Amino acid sequence: GTLKALPDEALAAEMYREASAVLRAHGLQRYEVSSFGREGHRSQHNSAYWRNEPFFAFGLGATSHLDGVRLARPRRMDAYEAFVRRLEGAEGAGRQHRAAGGQRLTTRGSGGAAASAAGDRGFAAAQAELGVREEGVEAM
C-alpha cells in the first residue's frame, strides 16, 4: 500500500473532537490525554507512569522505572543480546558475593533479573555496571 499524508492540524482536531463525543456518548470518559475508559476499567499499567510509580519492563527497547530513574533496554537485537549476557554474568557474580558475605537479596521475588543484579549494591550501581542506559541517552 501507499502511505497517505496525515491530516492537517485543523482536521486532526476535528477528528479528535468527534471521536471524543462518540466515546462520551457510549459512557467512556477521558482520563488521560488520549485514553478513554469507564470508571473502574482504566489502564492500571499506564496510570503507574503518570503517578511516577516504579515498574519493571522486559524485552527489546523496554523501559523500567525504579528509585526515580528510568532505565531503557537496548533497542537493537545484537545490543540487547549482549546486555542479557552481561546481566546473566552479573547475577551469577552477585549470588557468589551474597553467599560469601551473607548479604540478603531483597528484590528477587518481585523485581526480577535487573533488580537481582543490583543486590545490596543498589540499582544505580548495577545499572552502570550492566551498561543500562537512562531514557534519552543513546542505546548501546
PDB file of N, CA, C and O in Angstrom, residues 28 31 36-44:
ATOM      1  N   LEU A  28     -17.899   6.374  27.956  1.00  0.00           N
ATOM      2  CA  LEU A  28     -16.469   6.389  28.235  1.00  0.00           C
ATOM      3  C   LEU A  28     -16.035   7.811  28.572  1.00  0.00           C
ATOM      4  O   LEU A  28     -16.519   8.775  27.982  1.00  0.00           O
ATOM      5  N   TYR A  31      -9.577  10.081  30.581  1.00  0.00           N
ATOM      6  CA  TYR A  31      -8.833  10.141  31.839  1.00  0.00           C
ATOM      7  C   TYR A  31      -7.349  10.390  31.613  1.00  0.00           C
ATOM      8  O   TYR A  31      -6.602  10.562  32.567  1.00  0.00           O
ATOM      9  N   PHE A  36      -9.501   6.783  26.962  1.00  0.00           N
ATOM     10  CA  PHE A  36     -10.872   6.834  27.427  1.00  0.00           C
ATOM     11  C   PHE A  36     -11.205   5.509  28.089  1.00  0.00           C
ATOM     12  O   PHE A  36     -10.684   4.462  27.696  1.00  0.00           O
ATOM     13  N   GLY A  37     -12.076   5.536  29.074  1.00  0.00           N
ATOM     14  CA  GLY A  37     -12.495   4.297  29.712  1.00  0.00           C
ATOM     15  C   GLY A  37     -13.618   4.558  30.687  1.00  0.00           C
ATOM     16  O   GLY A  37     -13.894   5.697  31.062  1.00  0.00           O
ATOM     17  N   ARG A  38     -14.259   3.479  31.092  1.00  0.00           N
ATOM     18  CA  ARG A  38     -15.301   3.574  32.119  1.00  0.00           C
ATOM     19  C   ARG A  38     -14.626   3.552  33.488  1.00  0.00           C
ATOM     20  O   ARG A  38     -13.560   2.960  33.656  1.00  0.00           O
ATOM     21  N   GLU A  39     -15.267   4.158  34.459  1.00  0.00           N
ATOM     22  CA  GLU A  39     -14.750   4.151  35.830  1.00  0.00           C
ATOM     23  C   GLU A  39     -14.530   2.707  36.260  1.00  0.00           C
ATOM     24  O   GLU A  39     -15.369   1.844  36.030  1.00  0.00           O
ATOM     25  N   GLY A  40     -13.356   2.439  36.810  1.00  0.00           N
ATOM     26  CA  GLY A  40     -13.014   1.088  37.240  1.00  0.00           C
ATOM     27  C   GLY A  40     -12.440   0.214  36.132  1.00  0.00           C
ATOM     28  O   GLY A  40     -12.059  -0.924  36.373  1.00  0.00           O
ATOM     29  N   HIS A  41     -12.391   0.730  34.922  1.00  0.00           N
ATOM     30  CA  HIS A  41     -11.869  -0.038  33.786  1.00  0.00           C
ATOM     31  C   HIS A  41     -10.835   0.780  33.024  1.00  0.00           C
ATOM     32  O   HIS A  41     -10.806   0.794  31.805  1.00  0.00           O
ATOM     33  N   ARG A  42     -10.019   1.460  33.762  1.00  0.00           N
ATOM     34  CA  ARG A  42      -8.954   2.268  33.161  1.00  0.00           C
ATOM     35  C   ARG A  42      -7.644   1.506  33.230  1.00  0.00           C
ATOM     36  O   ARG A  42      -7.468   0.636  34.071  1.00  0.00           O
ATOM     37  N   SER A  43      -6.725   1.854  32.377  1.00  0.00           N
ATOM     38  CA  SER A  43      -5.440   1.161  32.322  1.00  0.00           C
ATOM     39  C   SER A  43      -4.638   1.402  33.601  1.00  0.00           C
ATOM     40  O   SER A  43      -4.223   2.517  33.878  1.00  0.00           O
ATOM     41  N   GLN A  44      -4.416   0.352  34.359  1.00  0.00           N
ATOM     42  CA  GLN A  44      -3.570   0.452  35.550  1.00  0.00           C
ATOM     43  C   GLN A  44      -2.110   0.586  35.138  1.00  0.00           C
ATOM     44  O   GLN A  44      -1.326   1.260  35.787  1.00  0.00           O
TER      45      GLN A  44
END
